[in-house]
Amino acid sequence: MRILLCLFLAFATGRALASGFALNETAPGIYVHRGVQEDSSPQNLGDIANIGFIIGDKCVAVIDTGGSIVIGRQLRQAVVNATRLPICYVINTHVHPDHIFGNAAFKDDHPVFVGHDKLPAAMAARGGNYLNALKRDLGAATQGSEIIIPTLTVKDVLELDLGGRRLTLKAWRTAHTDNDLTVFDEKTQTLWLSDLLFTQHIPVVDGSLKGWLSVLKEFPGIKAHHIIPGHGQPDPPWPHALQAESDYLNVLLSEVREAIKHRQTLQQAVDTVGLSQRNRWLLFDSFHRRNVTAAYAELEWEDND
């Protein structure tokens, strides 16, 4: 009787998790789950990034899997609820834990895990620390989350056929990270930018500030009808959605350069740079200081590049 009760509770919990997992069909066959605009916590279990899936005629591609195996399981259940087709690809757009720690939920589907050519090295270098932080910060509920290295990597451009639906994956030079990948669905002209575009949530610099600004200049030339950012409201107006992020990164660039020119220390720069931007972004206090630190380290010796 006790075993039956436990099974029932597990089943009921699984159904509750799946039913509370909101999805929006942004375009035909394009399903997006919007993460909350928060830091990862035991309450949200790492559900802070925009993740989702694309359904073709023969199979499904999952685009990022969330910040823990719990979120990955909810995403997988959402796929099962939407279609009987198999999951053939799990695409990770970059290395950050809020995008990759749901991967383990898809292992039994035996998909091809796909990522940027530099993603395996980034996972190998950071994976241990990410796992330790996950267990420390999110607790026992995330047990089973793991780093899964991609078996198919993209050095430049790769096309994937889902059956009647072709996806173009592009590996970008160092920008938000050194392993950013975008996904473009030709059928609906949907561009999955992931963390190359933040809306509302402050951008996070973990690659190259100058590189990111350079990459952003290329995006307005992409003809897209739908845009999926890594954080914030899906389907923002295009290409106007790029402006706020570009403005912030340019403020960071110019003010850090000025701080260095006037021989300010790193601490002085962290305390003064970019404060005019505070009221424009969510989670400013969580990430802005580290952005200034990253920018200072990049720009300090740029005249010697």
Coordinates of C-alpha atoms in Angstrom, one line a residue:
M1 CA 0.0 0.0 0.0
R2 CA 2.8 2.4 0.9
I3 CA 4.6 1.6 -2.4
L4 CA 1.4 2.3 -4.3
L5 CA 1.0 5.6 -2.5
C6 CA 4.6 6.7 -3.3
L7 CA 4.1 5.8 -7.0
F8 CA 0.8 7.8 -7.0
L9 CA 2.5 10.8 -5.4
A10 CA 5.4 10.6 -7.9
F11 CA 3.0 10.4 -10.8
A12 CA 0.8 13.2 -9.5
T13 CA 3.9 15.4 -9.0
G14 CA 5.1 14.7 -12.5
R15 CA 1.8 15.7 -13.9
A16 CA 1.7 18.8 -11.8
L17 CA 5.1 19.9 -12.9
A18 CA 4.2 19.3 -16.6
S19 CA 0.9 21.2 -16.3
G20 CA 2.6 24.2 -14.7
F21 CA 5.2 24.4 -17.4
A22 CA 4.0 27.2 -19.6
L23 CA 4.6 27.1 -23.3
N24 CA 3.9 29.5 -26.1
E25 CA 3.7 28.5 -29.8
T26 CA 5.6 31.5 -31.1
A27 CA 5.3 30.4 -34.7
P28 CA 3.8 27.1 -36.2
G29 CA 5.9 24.3 -34.7
I30 CA 8.1 26.6 -32.6
Y31 CA 7.4 26.2 -28.9
V32 CA 9.1 28.4 -26.3
H33 CA 9.1 28.3 -22.5
R34 CA 10.0 31.6 -20.9
G35 CA 12.3 31.4 -17.9
V36 CA 11.7 33.7 -14.9
Q37 CA 13.7 36.9 -14.6
E38 CA 15.5 35.8 -11.4
D39 CA 18.8 34.4 -10.2
S40 CA 18.8 30.6 -10.0
S41 CA 17.4 29.4 -6.6
P42 CA 15.9 26.4 -4.9
Q43 CA 12.5 27.9 -5.6
N44 CA 12.9 28.2 -9.4
L45 CA 15.3 25.2 -9.8
G46 CA 17.2 27.0 -12.5
D47 CA 14.2 27.8 -14.6
I48 CA 15.6 31.2 -15.7
A49 CA 16.4 30.9 -19.4
N50 CA 14.2 30.7 -22.5
I51 CA 14.2 27.1 -23.8
G52 CA 12.0 25.1 -26.1
F53 CA 11.7 22.9 -29.2
I54 CA 11.0 22.8 -32.9
I55 CA 8.8 20.1 -34.5
G56 CA 9.4 18.9 -38.0
D57 CA 7.7 16.2 -40.0
K58 CA 10.0 13.4 -38.9
C59 CA 11.5 14.5 -35.5
V60 CA 12.0 17.2 -32.9
A61 CA 14.9 19.5 -32.1
V62 CA 15.2 20.8 -28.5
I63 CA 16.9 24.2 -28.1
D64 CA 18.5 24.4 -24.6
T65 CA 17.2 22.4 -21.7
G66 CA 17.1 24.6 -18.6
G67 CA 19.1 24.9 -15.4
S68 CA 18.5 21.5 -13.8
I69 CA 17.3 18.0 -14.7
V70 CA 14.0 18.9 -13.1
I71 CA 13.4 21.6 -15.7
G72 CA 14.7 19.3 -18.4
R73 CA 12.1 16.7 -17.4
Q74 CA 9.3 19.3 -17.6
L75 CA 10.5 20.3 -21.1
R76 CA 10.7 16.7 -22.2
Q77 CA 7.1 16.1 -21.0
A78 CA 6.0 19.2 -22.9
V79 CA 7.5 17.6 -26.1
V80 CA 5.7 14.3 -25.4
N81 CA 2.5 16.2 -24.8
A82 CA 2.9 18.1 -28.1
T83 CA 3.9 15.3 -30.5
R84 CA 4.6 11.5 -30.9
L85 CA 7.6 12.2 -33.0
P86 CA 11.1 11.3 -31.6
I87 CA 13.6 13.8 -30.3
C88 CA 16.5 13.6 -32.7
Y89 CA 18.6 16.6 -31.6
V90 CA 19.3 18.5 -28.4
I91 CA 21.0 21.8 -29.3
N92 CA 22.9 23.7 -26.6
T93 CA 23.4 27.4 -27.6
H94 CA 26.3 27.9 -25.2
V95 CA 27.9 26.6 -22.0
H96 CA 26.1 28.5 -19.2
P97 CA 24.4 26.2 -16.7
D98 CA 20.9 27.6 -17.0
H99 CA 20.9 26.4 -20.6
I100 CA 22.5 22.9 -20.3
F101 CA 21.7 21.2 -17.0
G102 CA 18.4 19.8 -18.3
N103 CA 20.3 17.7 -20.9
A104 CA 20.3 14.5 -18.8
A105 CA 16.5 14.4 -19.0
F106 CA 16.8 13.5 -22.7
K107 CA 19.5 10.8 -22.5
D108 CA 17.0 7.9 -22.9
D109 CA 15.8 9.5 -26.2
H110 CA 19.3 9.0 -27.6
P111 CA 19.3 12.3 -29.5
V112 CA 22.4 13.8 -31.1
F113 CA 23.7 16.5 -28.7
V114 CA 24.8 19.5 -30.8
G115 CA 26.9 22.6 -29.9
H116 CA 29.5 25.1 -30.9
D117 CA 32.9 23.7 -31.9
K118 CA 34.3 25.2 -28.7
L119 CA 31.6 24.0 -26.4
P120 CA 33.2 20.7 -25.4
A121 CA 36.3 22.5 -24.2
A122 CA 34.2 25.0 -22.3
M123 CA 32.2 22.2 -20.7
A124 CA 35.3 20.3 -19.7
A125 CA 36.9 23.4 -18.2
R126 CA 33.8 24.6 -16.3
G127 CA 31.7 21.5 -15.7
G128 CA 33.0 20.5 -12.3
N129 CA 32.6 24.0 -10.9
Y130 CA 29.1 24.3 -12.4
L131 CA 28.0 21.0 -10.9
N132 CA 29.4 21.9 -7.5
A133 CA 27.6 25.3 -7.6
L134 CA 24.4 23.6 -8.8
K135 CA 24.3 21.2 -5.8
R136 CA 25.3 23.9 -3.4
D137 CA 22.8 26.5 -4.6
L138 CA 19.8 24.5 -5.8
G139 CA 19.9 21.5 -3.5
A140 CA 19.0 17.8 -3.7
A141 CA 16.2 18.2 -6.2
T142 CA 18.7 18.7 -8.9
Q143 CA 20.4 15.4 -8.4
G144 CA 21.0 13.7 -11.7
S145 CA 21.8 16.9 -13.5
E146 CA 25.0 16.4 -15.4
I147 CA 27.3 17.8 -18.1
I148 CA 26.7 16.1 -21.5
I149 CA 29.3 16.9 -24.1
P150 CA 28.0 17.4 -27.7
T151 CA 28.7 14.6 -30.1
L152 CA 28.1 16.9 -33.1
T153 CA 29.8 20.3 -33.2
V154 CA 29.5 23.4 -35.4
K155 CA 32.6 25.2 -36.5
D156 CA 30.9 27.5 -39.0
V157 CA 27.5 26.6 -40.3
L158 CA 25.5 23.4 -40.1
E159 CA 22.1 22.5 -41.5
L160 CA 19.8 20.0 -39.8
D161 CA 16.8 18.5 -41.4
L162 CA 13.8 17.7 -39.2
G163 CA 11.7 16.6 -42.1
G164 CA 10.0 19.4 -44.1
R165 CA 11.9 21.8 -41.8
R166 CA 15.5 22.9 -42.2
L167 CA 17.4 24.5 -39.3
T168 CA 20.6 26.5 -39.9
L169 CA 23.0 26.5 -37.0
K170 CA 25.7 29.2 -37.0
A171 CA 28.8 29.3 -34.7
W172 CA 29.8 32.8 -33.8
R173 CA 33.2 34.3 -32.9
T174 CA 33.7 35.2 -29.3
A175 CA 30.9 37.4 -28.1
H176 CA 28.6 36.6 -25.1
T177 CA 30.9 33.6 -24.6
D178 CA 33.4 31.9 -26.9
N179 CA 30.9 29.2 -27.8
D180 CA 27.7 31.0 -28.9
L181 CA 25.4 29.2 -31.4
T182 CA 22.3 30.5 -33.1
V183 CA 19.5 28.5 -34.7
F184 CA 17.4 29.7 -37.6
D185 CA 14.3 28.0 -38.8
E186 CA 13.8 28.7 -42.4
K187 CA 10.1 27.6 -42.5
T188 CA 8.9 30.3 -40.1
Q189 CA 11.9 32.7 -40.3
T190 CA 12.5 32.2 -36.6
L191 CA 15.9 33.2 -35.2
W192 CA 16.9 31.7 -31.9
L193 CA 19.5 34.1 -30.6
S194 CA 19.7 32.7 -27.1
D195 CA 22.1 34.8 -24.9
L196 CA 23.4 36.9 -27.8
L197 CA 20.3 38.9 -27.1
F198 CA 19.0 39.8 -23.6
T199 CA 15.8 41.8 -23.2
Q200 CA 14.9 43.2 -19.8
H201 CA 17.5 41.0 -18.1
I202 CA 20.9 42.8 -18.0
P203 CA 23.3 41.4 -20.6
V204 CA 26.1 39.2 -19.1
V205 CA 29.6 39.5 -20.5
D206 CA 31.6 36.2 -20.4
G207 CA 33.4 36.3 -23.7
S208 CA 34.5 39.6 -25.3
L209 CA 32.8 43.0 -25.0
K210 CA 34.2 44.2 -28.3
G211 CA 33.5 40.9 -30.0
W212 CA 29.9 41.0 -28.9
L213 CA 29.4 44.5 -30.2
S214 CA 30.9 43.5 -33.4
V215 CA 28.6 40.5 -33.7
L216 CA 25.5 42.6 -32.9
K217 CA 26.3 44.8 -36.0
E218 CA 25.6 41.8 -38.2
F219 CA 22.2 40.9 -36.8
P220 CA 20.0 43.6 -38.4
G221 CA 20.8 42.2 -41.8
I222 CA 19.2 38.9 -40.9
K223 CA 15.6 38.8 -42.2
A224 CA 13.6 37.2 -39.3
H225 CA 10.0 37.3 -38.5
H226 CA 10.3 35.9 -35.0
I227 CA 13.1 36.3 -32.4
I228 CA 13.9 34.2 -29.3
P229 CA 16.2 35.9 -26.9
G230 CA 18.0 33.9 -24.1
H231 CA 16.3 35.9 -21.4
G232 CA 13.2 38.2 -21.5
Q233 CA 10.1 38.4 -23.6
P234 CA 10.2 36.2 -26.7
D235 CA 9.4 37.7 -30.1
P236 CA 10.4 41.3 -29.4
P237 CA 10.3 43.8 -32.3
W238 CA 13.1 43.2 -34.8
P239 CA 15.7 44.6 -35.2
H240 CA 14.8 47.3 -32.6
A241 CA 15.2 44.7 -29.8
L242 CA 19.0 45.0 -30.3
Q243 CA 19.1 48.6 -29.4
A244 CA 18.9 48.5 -25.6
E245 CA 21.6 45.8 -25.3
S246 CA 23.8 47.6 -27.8
D247 CA 23.4 50.8 -25.8
Y248 CA 24.4 49.1 -22.5
L249 CA 27.4 47.4 -24.0
N250 CA 28.6 50.7 -25.6
V251 CA 28.2 52.5 -22.3
L252 CA 30.3 49.8 -20.7
L253 CA 32.9 50.1 -23.4
S254 CA 33.3 53.9 -23.4
E255 CA 33.2 54.3 -19.6
V256 CA 35.6 51.6 -18.9
R257 CA 38.0 53.0 -21.5
E258 CA 37.7 56.4 -19.8
A259 CA 38.3 54.9 -16.4
I260 CA 41.5 53.2 -17.7
K261 CA 42.6 56.4 -19.4
H262 CA 42.3 58.3 -16.1
R263 CA 44.2 55.5 -14.3
Q264 CA 41.3 54.4 -12.2
T265 CA 41.8 51.1 -10.4
L266 CA 39.6 48.2 -11.1
Q267 CA 37.7 48.8 -7.9
Q268 CA 37.1 52.5 -8.8
A269 CA 35.8 51.5 -12.2
V270 CA 33.5 48.8 -10.6
D271 CA 32.1 51.5 -8.2
T272 CA 31.4 54.1 -10.9
V273 CA 31.0 52.7 -14.4
G274 CA 27.6 52.4 -16.0
L275 CA 25.5 53.4 -13.0
S276 CA 23.2 55.4 -15.3
Q277 CA 22.0 52.1 -16.7
R278 CA 20.7 50.7 -13.4
N279 CA 17.0 51.5 -13.8
R280 CA 17.0 50.1 -17.4
W281 CA 17.7 46.5 -16.5
L282 CA 16.5 43.7 -14.2
L283 CA 19.2 42.0 -12.1
F284 CA 21.5 44.9 -12.6
D285 CA 23.1 44.4 -9.1
S286 CA 23.6 40.7 -9.7
F287 CA 25.7 41.1 -12.9
H288 CA 26.8 44.6 -13.7
R289 CA 29.8 44.7 -11.4
R290 CA 31.2 41.5 -12.9
N291 CA 30.5 43.0 -16.4
V292 CA 32.7 46.0 -15.5
T293 CA 35.4 43.6 -14.2
A294 CA 35.3 41.6 -17.4
A295 CA 35.4 44.7 -19.6
Y296 CA 38.3 46.2 -17.6
A297 CA 40.4 43.0 -18.0
E298 CA 39.7 43.0 -21.7
L299 CA 40.4 46.7 -22.3
E300 CA 43.2 47.4 -20.0
W301 CA 45.9 46.4 -22.5
E302 CA 44.0 46.9 -25.7
D303 CA 46.5 49.4 -27.1
N304 CA 49.1 46.6 -27.0
D305 CA 46.9 44.1 -28.9

